[in-house]
Amino acid sequence: MANGTLTVTPARRLARQLRLRHGLEQAAAGRRVWPTPGFVSWPTLIEQLFTEGRHFGGPALRWLGANESGLVWERIIRDDPVVAGLIGVRGLGPLAQRSWRLLHDYAIPLEALSDEGGPESEAFARWSHRFARWLRDHDRVDLATAAGLIDPQSITSPFQFVGFDSLTPQQEGFISRLRAAGVAVEVVAQPRRQASIHRVQCRDAAAEYDAAARWAAALVDEDPDRQVAIVIPDLNHVRAQVRRAFDAVFLPLASRGGGPAPESYGYELAAARPLLEAPMVASACDCLAAFCHPADRDTAQRLLDDVYLGADAEASQRATLSLTIARRSLSLITMRVLEQEARGAGCPDFSAALCSALAEQSIWPERAAPSAWARSFSLLLKHMHWAQGRLDSTEYQTRERFLELLAELGGMDDVMGPIQASLALSTLHDLAGNVQFEAEEIRARVLVIDPETCAGMQFDGMWVCGLEATRWPAPAVVDPLLPLPLQTRYQIEGSTAESAARRSRRTLQRLCAAADEVFLSIPLFEGDAQLLPSALLQGVPECAELEQQWHSDAPDVHLFNARPTLIQRTDRWLPPVSGKERQRGGASVLELQSSCPFRAGAELRLGARALPGRPRGIDALTRGKLLHSVVADLWQRLRDSRTLVALTEDERISWIGEAIEGRILPLRDGAPPVLQHLLNLEASWLRRELLQIVQQDARRPPFAVADVEVSKTMSLGGLELELRIDRIDRLDDDMLAVIDYKTGSEVRVTAWLQERPKLPQLPLYVHALGASGVAIVAFARVRSGASGLLGLGREDRGIAGIATTPPRQRDFVWSEMVEQWYPRLETIAMEYAAGDARLAPEPAQACRYCHLAGLCRINEARPALGAEEDGTDD
Ligand code: SF4
């Protein structure tokens, strides 16, 4: 390297690793300064050489970056009249771009495309000719076409190619031309270490990751200077699973305590994700969207909650304002209004930031070139103080990459022409979704990486996962747009079973020679399916006991065993309900107490509430209120079944419609168009479902509606309960039918038979009205496709949905059920009055729709409650 040799690698990561290693070696040799040699990846080399070559008389073409090129492909495909209207072009753009690269990598002439292949290949041939013409017409060059245009005479420094498993014909041609021009080029073979190689069997992929992480941790524990690699095929797809397994070993306190994982320096996961998934980038896109589109309550809340906007000092006031806004009903909130509210809520800095951003936005033109939008977006983010606080290394790199992306947007003037702000933003959004980004982490000794990216790297120890027969050798992968005969003829790697097998064998040989100690692990099961070891492992000795050894020696186990003893104290009581305490909740006191005493106490006595969510459409409370008021209005007008029977079906529909209109009108008043539309949908749904119930009512024996939405007070177990009964019908023998309207799906009459009745409203109403006078208890279920009565009757009166025996209850006796209700309900009421606030006796059912898990910490308490018995997992 002393003579200025430029090192070329297949990917950026290896270039970075070699640069680092070179620096460490120089420092270890006692040098304080040294010339910096060049390490570049192949794509960077081509771009650099082409750009520099222009200054030495090379072709005067401008560089077309990958993102710009993607847009051009997308546009060409969208404009193709043959595919227009038939398929979505979004996924096709990147596919065509990849095939175009392949075409040039393997030096396949464009003309060859037209000869063979089906309609996909014909389409690709058309697009490729148009793309080539577009490049010519706009004096542009891209990565695929640039290598052939570089003049070797303009190159003076020697080259070495490192880490290439194999060279493509384009790379071989490039090297030959360089050599012919007298440039020294060396293709360096990977040093082959004499590794000790073992194979290990693990139960499944999760066990593999766990064993590999423990092995790596033990190795680095012994000698912190060791460099260790864990190689996982398809790492991007199993990224989350791998991260969990490695966090459990390298960040034991975070994973065992259930807390957030801090930034890890213990290991590095070399799996790039779309840049858009980085919270900071999502924050920038959200912020810009708030100024490009009409803002609503959700947008306002997101800006207030965003940690990357504004200073920390106002975080608490902003959170309070966000909560206040969340509690409002659906409405639009402009940035101007938000600015004023922020000022009034003690957030002067945030308000000032919004003020400057609005001033910036006010001078935006209707249409402008992407470069102008890139400048405007960047200024607006600056006004909003986006990402200006203290950033850690990952955040810093993320911000820089996003700013680069903005600059790339700015370079798309001749690709896109003048556009509106919203299109500029959606292009930026798409770019951030397409760019794979991974922050550089140089402190970690353990690198988790995929087999392709680690080509050319050297380690002290390596563990390769997933060596099962279906993956090694890998199956053939055929490019979908290039004609298959062409792929075979030009020997595109991996396109036939033989070449895929050859590549797998070569990759495994390379991996086995890249470290002093190599473990090859095989998962034995995937789900319940048994897997076979790869045939490539023949002759590799097995190592059976090691997994156990790493397990017990792992640092997280030591840490966990050395934890301080926790003193556990369970306090399941609130103070008893006193006479002075305001009684809240009515029948829901017993409903909540029955399924979870803690929830009843926390919600009704301590006032615990869920943070307001972001309801999509009409929220459940509004729906419930609307239903009950409509039913009350309808039956106050109808009064009895005789009137109902006298109406034609059209008249019934019209009566229901009028009742709905009367109640929905105030909700429509001042509502934004989207909500108005949703209310219309709700009205037509309610009309349809209520008609089902009304038609069923019309087929019943005669009855009169005695009361709707009637209030009753009932003393039970020391509580004064305020009840509100939806509907009471008087039957022809003067007995009563008590009806409760429900919109949810969870209505079962068997819920009334349990020791702790699950839906105790109707049993309560029966006793409040006098049990001897009630002949029917029923839910009126309002649910798409299943609306109607569902209940029990003292005797059979021929009413659909009203049974005399609940399902699977042969020995059922109505009077016994009604008699049992009182003591059961009284016991539950007494529990509540005494302050009993235990956690749910049956968490699997009770916790499913409960928002208080963060308060009651049921998940921490589950082992003690025997979570394994409830048949659920986490
Ligand atoms: S999450 Fe479960 S245990 Fe906790 S309050 Fe809710 S229902 Fe009760």
Tab-separated table of C-alpha atoms in Angstrom, residues 75-451:
chain	number	residue	atom	x	y	z
A	75	ARG	CA	-41.476	6.480	-15.334
A	76	ILE	CA	-40.531	4.431	-18.404
A	77	ILE	CA	-42.538	1.454	-17.135
A	78	ARG	CA	-45.502	3.624	-16.196
A	79	ASP	CA	-45.518	5.185	-19.666
A	80	ASP	CA	-45.446	1.823	-21.413
A	81	PRO	CA	-48.912	1.516	-23.033
A	82	VAL	CA	-48.717	-2.289	-22.952
A	83	VAL	CA	-48.504	-2.542	-19.160
A	84	ALA	CA	-50.417	0.640	-18.276
A	85	GLY	CA	-53.484	-0.106	-16.213
A	86	LEU	CA	-52.640	-3.792	-15.859
A	87	ILE	CA	-50.106	-3.891	-13.054
A	88	GLY	CA	-48.667	-1.715	-10.325
A	89	VAL	CA	-45.316	-0.396	-11.517
A	90	ARG	CA	-43.828	0.350	-8.109
A	91	GLY	CA	-42.252	-3.047	-7.590
A	92	LEU	CA	-41.278	-3.378	-11.241
A	93	GLY	CA	-38.930	-0.382	-11.248
A	94	PRO	CA	-36.320	-1.842	-8.878
A	95	LEU	CA	-36.676	-5.237	-10.567
A	96	ALA	CA	-35.943	-3.781	-13.993
A	97	GLN	CA	-33.070	-1.751	-12.556
A	98	ARG	CA	-31.498	-4.932	-11.167
A	99	SER	CA	-31.913	-6.820	-14.436
A	100	TRP	CA	-30.302	-3.889	-16.286
A	101	ARG	CA	-27.277	-4.154	-13.974
A	102	LEU	CA	-27.120	-7.899	-14.554
A	103	LEU	CA	-27.297	-7.359	-18.293
A	104	HIS	CA	-24.155	-5.202	-18.145
A	105	ASP	CA	-22.397	-7.256	-15.453
A	106	TYR	CA	-22.525	-10.228	-17.832
A	107	ALA	CA	-21.867	-8.167	-20.965
A	108	ILE	CA	-25.116	-9.258	-22.641
A	109	PRO	CA	-25.862	-7.098	-25.701
A	110	LEU	CA	-29.210	-5.294	-25.670
A	111	GLU	CA	-30.117	-6.808	-29.043
A	112	ALA	CA	-29.988	-10.314	-27.575
A	113	LEU	CA	-33.046	-9.517	-25.409
A	114	SER	CA	-35.502	-9.416	-28.290
A	115	ASP	CA	-34.713	-12.891	-29.592
A	116	GLU	CA	-35.884	-15.128	-26.774
A	117	GLY	CA	-38.188	-15.166	-23.792
A	118	GLY	CA	-41.833	-14.492	-23.010
A	119	PRO	CA	-43.865	-11.294	-22.563
A	120	GLU	CA	-41.871	-10.214	-19.462
A	121	SER	CA	-38.613	-10.339	-21.373
A	122	GLU	CA	-40.177	-8.514	-24.322
A	123	ALA	CA	-41.383	-5.793	-21.986
A	124	PHE	CA	-37.948	-5.553	-20.383
A	125	ALA	CA	-36.344	-5.294	-23.833
A	126	ARG	CA	-38.658	-2.379	-24.654
A	127	TRP	CA	-37.915	-0.610	-21.373
A	128	SER	CA	-34.157	-1.181	-21.735
A	129	HIS	CA	-34.087	0.409	-25.203
A	130	ARG	CA	-36.041	3.379	-23.863
A	131	PHE	CA	-33.740	3.702	-20.852
A	132	ALA	CA	-30.649	3.587	-23.085
A	133	ARG	CA	-32.218	6.284	-25.271
A	134	TRP	CA	-33.044	8.387	-22.227
A	135	LEU	CA	-29.401	8.190	-21.085
A	136	ARG	CA	-28.242	9.287	-24.554
A	137	ASP	CA	-30.756	12.111	-24.857
A	138	HIS	CA	-29.905	13.507	-21.408
A	139	ASP	CA	-26.115	12.999	-21.606
A	140	ARG	CA	-26.164	10.782	-18.538
A	141	VAL	CA	-24.329	7.633	-17.495
A	142	ASP	CA	-25.175	5.139	-14.769
A	143	LEU	CA	-23.235	2.547	-12.815
A	144	ALA	CA	-24.082	-0.264	-15.242
A	145	THR	CA	-22.844	1.551	-18.344
A	146	ALA	CA	-19.970	3.623	-16.915
A	147	ALA	CA	-17.348	0.856	-16.547
A	148	GLY	CA	-17.065	0.472	-20.321
A	149	LEU	CA	-16.508	4.224	-20.821
A	150	ILE	CA	-13.554	4.653	-18.468
A	151	ASP	CA	-10.340	5.378	-20.279
A	152	PRO	CA	-7.511	3.227	-18.754
A	153	GLN	CA	-4.965	5.826	-19.940
A	154	SER	CA	-6.301	8.256	-17.338
A	155	ILE	CA	-5.422	5.840	-14.508
A	156	THR	CA	-1.985	5.793	-12.962
A	157	SER	CA	-2.235	4.179	-9.526
A	158	PRO	CA	-2.034	0.389	-9.111
A	159	PHE	CA	-5.046	-1.617	-7.956
A	160	GLN	CA	-5.737	-4.630	-5.869
A	161	PHE	CA	-9.100	-6.407	-5.859
A	162	VAL	CA	-9.833	-7.961	-2.465
A	163	GLY	CA	-12.726	-10.107	-1.213
A	164	PHE	CA	-14.277	-11.061	-4.561
A	165	ASP	CA	-15.605	-14.630	-4.538
A	166	SER	CA	-15.765	-14.372	-8.316
A	167	LEU	CA	-15.509	-11.573	-10.861
A	168	THR	CA	-18.281	-10.727	-13.279
A	169	PRO	CA	-17.388	-10.596	-17.001
A	170	GLN	CA	-17.660	-6.788	-16.792
A	171	GLN	CA	-15.106	-6.682	-13.951
A	172	GLU	CA	-12.812	-9.119	-15.769
A	173	GLY	CA	-13.025	-6.990	-18.923
A	174	PHE	CA	-12.248	-3.854	-16.943
A	175	ILE	CA	-9.192	-5.463	-15.334
A	176	SER	CA	-7.922	-6.739	-18.725
A	177	ARG	CA	-8.215	-3.267	-20.240
A	178	LEU	CA	-6.321	-1.774	-17.306
A	179	ARG	CA	-3.562	-4.356	-17.565
A	180	ALA	CA	-3.333	-3.854	-21.326
A	181	ALA	CA	-2.820	-0.153	-20.650
A	182	GLY	CA	0.061	-0.943	-18.275
A	183	VAL	CA	-1.807	-0.425	-15.001
A	184	ALA	CA	-0.765	-2.935	-12.329
A	185	VAL	CA	-3.822	-4.854	-11.125
A	186	GLU	CA	-3.693	-7.694	-8.648
A	187	VAL	CA	-6.628	-9.889	-7.746
A	188	VAL	CA	-5.812	-10.972	-4.213
A	189	ALA	CA	-6.917	-14.448	-3.199
A	190	GLN	CA	-8.313	-14.651	0.296
A	191	PRO	CA	-5.736	-15.891	2.795
A	192	ARG	CA	-6.734	-19.384	3.839
A	193	ARG	CA	-6.515	-20.009	7.545
A	194	GLN	CA	-6.054	-23.511	8.857
A	195	ALA	CA	-9.272	-23.453	10.825
A	196	SER	CA	-10.468	-26.046	13.287
A	197	ILE	CA	-14.006	-26.758	12.036
A	198	HIS	CA	-16.860	-28.346	14.009
A	199	ARG	CA	-20.495	-28.914	13.394
A	200	VAL	CA	-23.133	-28.365	16.055
A	201	GLN	CA	-26.772	-29.425	16.103
A	202	CYS	CA	-29.342	-27.123	17.654
A	203	ARG	CA	-33.040	-27.667	18.117
A	204	ASP	CA	-34.158	-24.812	15.869
A	205	ALA	CA	-33.071	-21.413	14.587
A	206	ALA	CA	-33.763	-19.705	17.941
A	207	ALA	CA	-31.548	-22.228	19.747
A	208	GLU	CA	-28.847	-21.661	17.125
A	209	TYR	CA	-28.836	-17.884	17.627
A	210	ASP	CA	-28.798	-18.345	21.373
A	211	ALA	CA	-25.888	-20.819	21.290
A	212	ALA	CA	-23.963	-18.668	18.810
A	213	ALA	CA	-24.439	-15.547	20.937
A	214	ARG	CA	-23.276	-17.334	24.083
A	215	TRP	CA	-20.279	-18.805	22.315
A	216	ALA	CA	-19.301	-15.377	20.954
A	217	ALA	CA	-19.779	-13.744	24.363
A	218	ALA	CA	-17.609	-16.413	26.030
A	219	LEU	CA	-14.884	-15.921	23.416
A	220	VAL	CA	-14.788	-12.143	23.802
A	221	ASP	CA	-15.013	-12.547	27.572
A	222	GLU	CA	-11.759	-14.538	27.527
A	223	ASP	CA	-9.979	-12.088	25.260
A	224	PRO	CA	-11.599	-8.719	24.510
A	225	ASP	CA	-9.366	-8.183	21.469
A	226	ARG	CA	-10.831	-11.110	19.565
A	227	GLN	CA	-12.860	-10.428	16.450
A	228	VAL	CA	-15.786	-12.794	16.129
A	229	ALA	CA	-18.374	-13.211	13.373
A	230	ILE	CA	-21.766	-14.871	13.457
A	231	VAL	CA	-22.879	-15.565	9.904
A	232	ILE	CA	-26.616	-15.866	9.338
A	233	PRO	CA	-28.144	-16.418	5.896
A	234	ASP	CA	-31.071	-14.098	5.059
A	235	LEU	CA	-30.141	-11.937	8.013
A	236	ASN	CA	-32.418	-9.108	6.916
A	237	HIS	CA	-35.476	-11.327	7.199
A	238	VAL	CA	-34.698	-12.660	10.665
A	239	ARG	CA	-33.237	-9.439	11.977
A	240	ALA	CA	-35.717	-8.954	14.842
A	241	GLN	CA	-35.409	-12.543	16.043
A	242	VAL	CA	-31.612	-12.351	15.934
A	243	ARG	CA	-31.567	-9.052	17.777
A	244	ARG	CA	-33.720	-10.460	20.580
A	245	ALA	CA	-31.445	-13.485	20.974
A	246	PHE	CA	-28.268	-11.392	21.044
A	247	ASP	CA	-29.725	-8.768	23.364
A	248	ALA	CA	-30.601	-11.528	25.832
A	249	VAL	CA	-26.915	-12.423	26.012
A	250	PHE	CA	-25.126	-9.120	25.429
A	251	LEU	CA	-27.607	-6.809	27.157
A	252	PRO	CA	-28.970	-9.133	29.831
A	253	LEU	CA	-30.272	-6.462	32.148
A	254	ALA	CA	-32.315	-4.810	29.422
A	255	SER	CA	-33.780	-8.061	28.173
A	256	ARG	CA	-34.443	-9.663	31.538
A	257	GLY	CA	-35.786	-6.520	33.132
A	258	GLY	CA	-38.053	-5.846	30.171
A	259	GLY	CA	-36.705	-2.318	29.873
A	260	PRO	CA	-35.588	-0.549	26.716
A	261	ALA	CA	-32.353	-1.756	25.144
A	262	PRO	CA	-29.587	0.829	25.351
A	263	GLU	CA	-27.279	1.386	22.419
A	264	SER	CA	-25.260	-1.789	22.118
A	265	TYR	CA	-21.510	-1.810	21.772
A	266	GLY	CA	-21.377	-5.503	22.592
A	267	TYR	CA	-22.203	-6.662	19.103
A	268	GLU	CA	-23.026	-5.223	15.735
A	269	LEU	CA	-25.867	-6.383	13.542
A	270	ALA	CA	-24.826	-5.826	9.928
A	271	ALA	CA	-28.318	-5.866	8.473
A	272	ALA	CA	-29.363	-2.726	6.726
A	273	ARG	CA	-32.939	-1.494	7.006
A	274	PRO	CA	-34.828	1.071	4.972
A	275	LEU	CA	-33.717	4.521	6.090
A	276	LEU	CA	-37.363	5.457	6.588
A	277	GLU	CA	-37.579	3.009	9.496
A	278	ALA	CA	-35.164	5.139	11.505
A	279	PRO	CA	-37.352	7.157	13.915
A	280	MET	CA	-35.414	10.331	13.158
A	281	VAL	CA	-36.125	10.075	9.417
A	282	ALA	CA	-39.776	9.236	10.028
A	283	SER	CA	-39.858	12.357	12.207
A	284	ALA	CA	-38.474	14.545	9.393
A	285	CYS	CA	-40.973	13.143	6.872
A	286	ASP	CA	-43.852	13.609	9.340
A	287	CYS	CA	-42.816	17.178	10.038
A	288	LEU	CA	-42.609	18.047	6.339
A	289	ALA	CA	-45.948	16.335	5.716
A	290	ALA	CA	-47.573	18.588	8.317
A	291	PHE	CA	-46.678	21.569	6.142
A	292	CYS	CA	-47.370	19.962	2.758
A	293	HIS	CA	-50.851	18.591	3.498
A	294	PRO	CA	-53.815	19.844	5.528
A	295	ALA	CA	-52.967	18.903	9.108
A	296	ASP	CA	-55.319	17.114	11.461
A	297	ARG	CA	-55.351	16.311	15.153
A	298	ASP	CA	-53.098	13.253	14.714
A	299	THR	CA	-50.466	15.260	12.874
A	300	ALA	CA	-50.505	17.963	15.530
A	301	GLN	CA	-50.072	15.337	18.224
A	302	ARG	CA	-47.219	13.664	16.394
A	303	LEU	CA	-45.352	16.972	16.136
A	304	LEU	CA	-45.859	17.645	19.833
A	305	ASP	CA	-44.739	14.149	20.851
A	306	ASP	CA	-41.723	14.137	18.539
A	307	VAL	CA	-38.443	14.037	20.461
A	308	TYR	CA	-36.457	15.126	17.399
A	309	LEU	CA	-38.247	18.457	17.094
A	310	GLY	CA	-37.460	21.353	19.396
A	311	ALA	CA	-35.709	21.425	22.734
A	312	ASP	CA	-36.119	19.021	25.682
A	313	ALA	CA	-36.930	21.842	28.091
A	314	GLU	CA	-40.551	22.032	26.931
A	315	ALA	CA	-41.125	18.278	26.680
A	316	SER	CA	-43.497	18.121	29.625
A	317	GLN	CA	-45.659	21.065	28.513
A	318	ARG	CA	-45.793	19.666	24.980
A	319	ALA	CA	-46.894	16.256	26.270
A	320	THR	CA	-49.677	17.919	28.258
A	321	LEU	CA	-50.823	19.885	25.208
A	322	SER	CA	-50.724	16.709	23.106
A	323	LEU	CA	-52.982	15.009	25.643
A	324	THR	CA	-55.393	17.942	25.626
A	325	ILE	CA	-55.603	17.818	21.836
A	326	ALA	CA	-56.050	14.052	21.878
A	327	ARG	CA	-59.103	14.353	24.107
A	328	ARG	CA	-60.895	16.509	21.567
A	329	SER	CA	-63.266	14.958	19.079
A	330	LEU	CA	-62.090	14.464	15.509
A	331	SER	CA	-61.221	17.803	13.988
A	332	LEU	CA	-58.741	19.565	11.782
A	333	ILE	CA	-56.089	21.636	13.475
A	334	THR	CA	-53.991	23.914	11.359
A	335	MET	CA	-50.344	24.611	12.068
A	336	ARG	CA	-51.314	28.218	12.793
A	337	VAL	CA	-53.751	27.094	15.500
A	338	LEU	CA	-51.160	24.707	16.896
A	339	GLU	CA	-48.657	27.550	17.045
A	340	GLN	CA	-51.096	29.665	19.090
A	341	GLU	CA	-52.022	26.779	21.367
A	342	ALA	CA	-48.345	25.963	21.971
A	343	ARG	CA	-47.767	29.579	22.988
A	344	GLY	CA	-50.693	29.441	25.413
A	345	ALA	CA	-49.576	26.082	26.841
A	346	GLY	CA	-46.138	27.289	27.965
A	347	CYS	CA	-44.119	26.127	24.940
A	348	PRO	CA	-42.721	29.448	23.610
A	349	ASP	CA	-39.777	27.818	21.799
A	350	PHE	CA	-41.942	25.308	20.001
A	351	SER	CA	-44.389	28.034	19.114
A	352	ALA	CA	-41.586	30.235	17.766
A	353	ALA	CA	-40.260	27.306	15.706
A	354	LEU	CA	-43.705	26.774	14.195
A	355	CYS	CA	-43.970	30.480	13.511
A	356	SER	CA	-40.705	30.561	11.525
A	357	ALA	CA	-41.613	27.352	9.699
A	358	LEU	CA	-44.979	28.834	8.701
A	359	ALA	CA	-43.234	31.962	7.429
A	360	GLU	CA	-40.965	29.756	5.331
A	361	GLN	CA	-43.916	27.744	4.037
A	362	SER	CA	-45.826	30.900	3.091
A	363	ILE	CA	-43.306	31.700	0.355
A	364	TRP	CA	-43.379	28.256	-1.215
A	365	PRO	CA	-44.366	28.429	-4.897
A	366	GLU	CA	-47.119	26.257	-6.364
A	367	ARG	CA	-44.558	24.277	-8.385
A	368	ALA	CA	-40.773	24.262	-8.305
A	369	ALA	CA	-37.812	22.136	-9.328
A	370	PRO	CA	-36.781	19.327	-6.915
A	371	SER	CA	-33.589	21.261	-6.101
A	372	ALA	CA	-35.713	24.197	-4.866
A	373	TRP	CA	-37.845	21.844	-2.768
A	374	ALA	CA	-34.749	20.205	-1.312
A	375	ARG	CA	-33.591	23.661	-0.167
A	376	SER	CA	-37.018	24.593	1.188
A	377	PHE	CA	-37.423	21.311	3.070
A	378	SER	CA	-34.000	21.638	4.564
A	379	LEU	CA	-34.760	25.215	5.735
A	380	LEU	CA	-38.099	24.189	7.188
A	381	LEU	CA	-36.503	21.368	9.170
A	382	LYS	CA	-33.931	23.823	10.426
A	383	HIS	CA	-36.677	26.181	11.621
A	384	MET	CA	-38.309	23.273	13.433
A	385	HIS	CA	-34.955	22.470	15.130
A	386	TRP	CA	-35.110	18.966	13.715
A	387	ALA	CA	-32.327	16.702	15.042
A	388	GLN	CA	-30.402	19.540	16.627
A	389	GLY	CA	-30.068	18.147	20.146
A	390	ARG	CA	-27.271	15.901	21.383
A	391	LEU	CA	-27.042	12.998	18.983
A	392	ASP	CA	-25.325	9.686	19.519
A	393	SER	CA	-23.218	8.138	16.781
A	394	THR	CA	-26.082	6.228	15.145
A	395	GLU	CA	-28.356	9.266	15.158
A	396	TYR	CA	-25.637	11.460	13.754
A	397	GLN	CA	-25.005	9.049	10.875
A	398	THR	CA	-28.736	8.748	10.251
A	399	ARG	CA	-29.142	12.506	10.042
A	400	GLU	CA	-26.214	12.821	7.638
A	401	ARG	CA	-27.614	10.103	5.388
A	402	PHE	CA	-31.011	11.801	5.328
A	403	LEU	CA	-29.424	15.124	4.402
A	404	GLU	CA	-27.558	13.334	1.604
A	405	LEU	CA	-30.893	12.025	0.423
A	406	LEU	CA	-32.275	15.553	0.363
A	407	ALA	CA	-29.291	16.532	-1.780
A	408	GLU	CA	-30.081	13.591	-4.087
A	409	LEU	CA	-33.623	14.881	-4.412
A	410	GLY	CA	-32.087	18.201	-5.384
A	411	GLY	CA	-30.229	16.496	-8.236
A	412	MET	CA	-33.411	15.270	-9.923
A	413	ASP	CA	-34.339	18.456	-11.753
A	414	ASP	CA	-34.031	17.051	-15.248
A	415	VAL	CA	-35.637	13.747	-14.265
A	416	MET	CA	-38.750	15.284	-12.714
A	417	GLY	CA	-39.110	18.913	-13.865
A	418	PRO	CA	-41.184	21.420	-11.838
A	419	ILE	CA	-43.395	19.627	-9.301
A	420	GLN	CA	-45.645	20.414	-6.345
A	421	ALA	CA	-44.400	20.230	-2.755
A	422	SER	CA	-46.482	17.144	-2.041
A	423	LEU	CA	-44.922	15.222	-4.954
A	424	ALA	CA	-41.446	16.308	-3.876
A	425	LEU	CA	-42.190	15.014	-0.387
A	426	SER	CA	-43.631	11.720	-1.574
A	427	THR	CA	-40.520	11.225	-3.763
A	428	LEU	CA	-38.306	11.905	-0.752
A	429	HIS	CA	-40.423	9.494	1.275
A	430	ASP	CA	-40.045	6.788	-1.389
A	431	LEU	CA	-36.309	7.362	-1.593
A	432	ALA	CA	-35.992	6.967	2.177
A	433	GLY	CA	-38.034	3.773	1.924
A	434	ASN	CA	-35.758	2.369	-0.787
A	435	VAL	CA	-32.378	3.315	0.662
A	436	GLN	CA	-30.956	0.575	2.859
A	437	PHE	CA	-29.107	2.132	5.737
A	438	GLU	CA	-26.991	0.784	8.505
A	439	ALA	CA	-25.056	2.931	10.947
A	440	GLU	CA	-21.355	2.162	11.218
A	441	GLU	CA	-20.351	0.737	14.577
A	442	ILE	CA	-16.661	0.258	15.106
A	443	ARG	CA	-16.499	-0.585	18.779
A	444	ALA	CA	-18.179	-3.995	18.694
A	445	ARG	CA	-16.011	-7.124	18.696
A	446	VAL	CA	-18.820	-9.384	17.595
A	447	LEU	CA	-20.242	-8.913	14.143
A	448	VAL	CA	-23.504	-10.558	13.057
A	449	ILE	CA	-23.473	-10.609	9.272
A	450	ASP	CA	-24.742	-12.462	6.217
A	451	PRO	CA	-22.521	-14.808	4.148
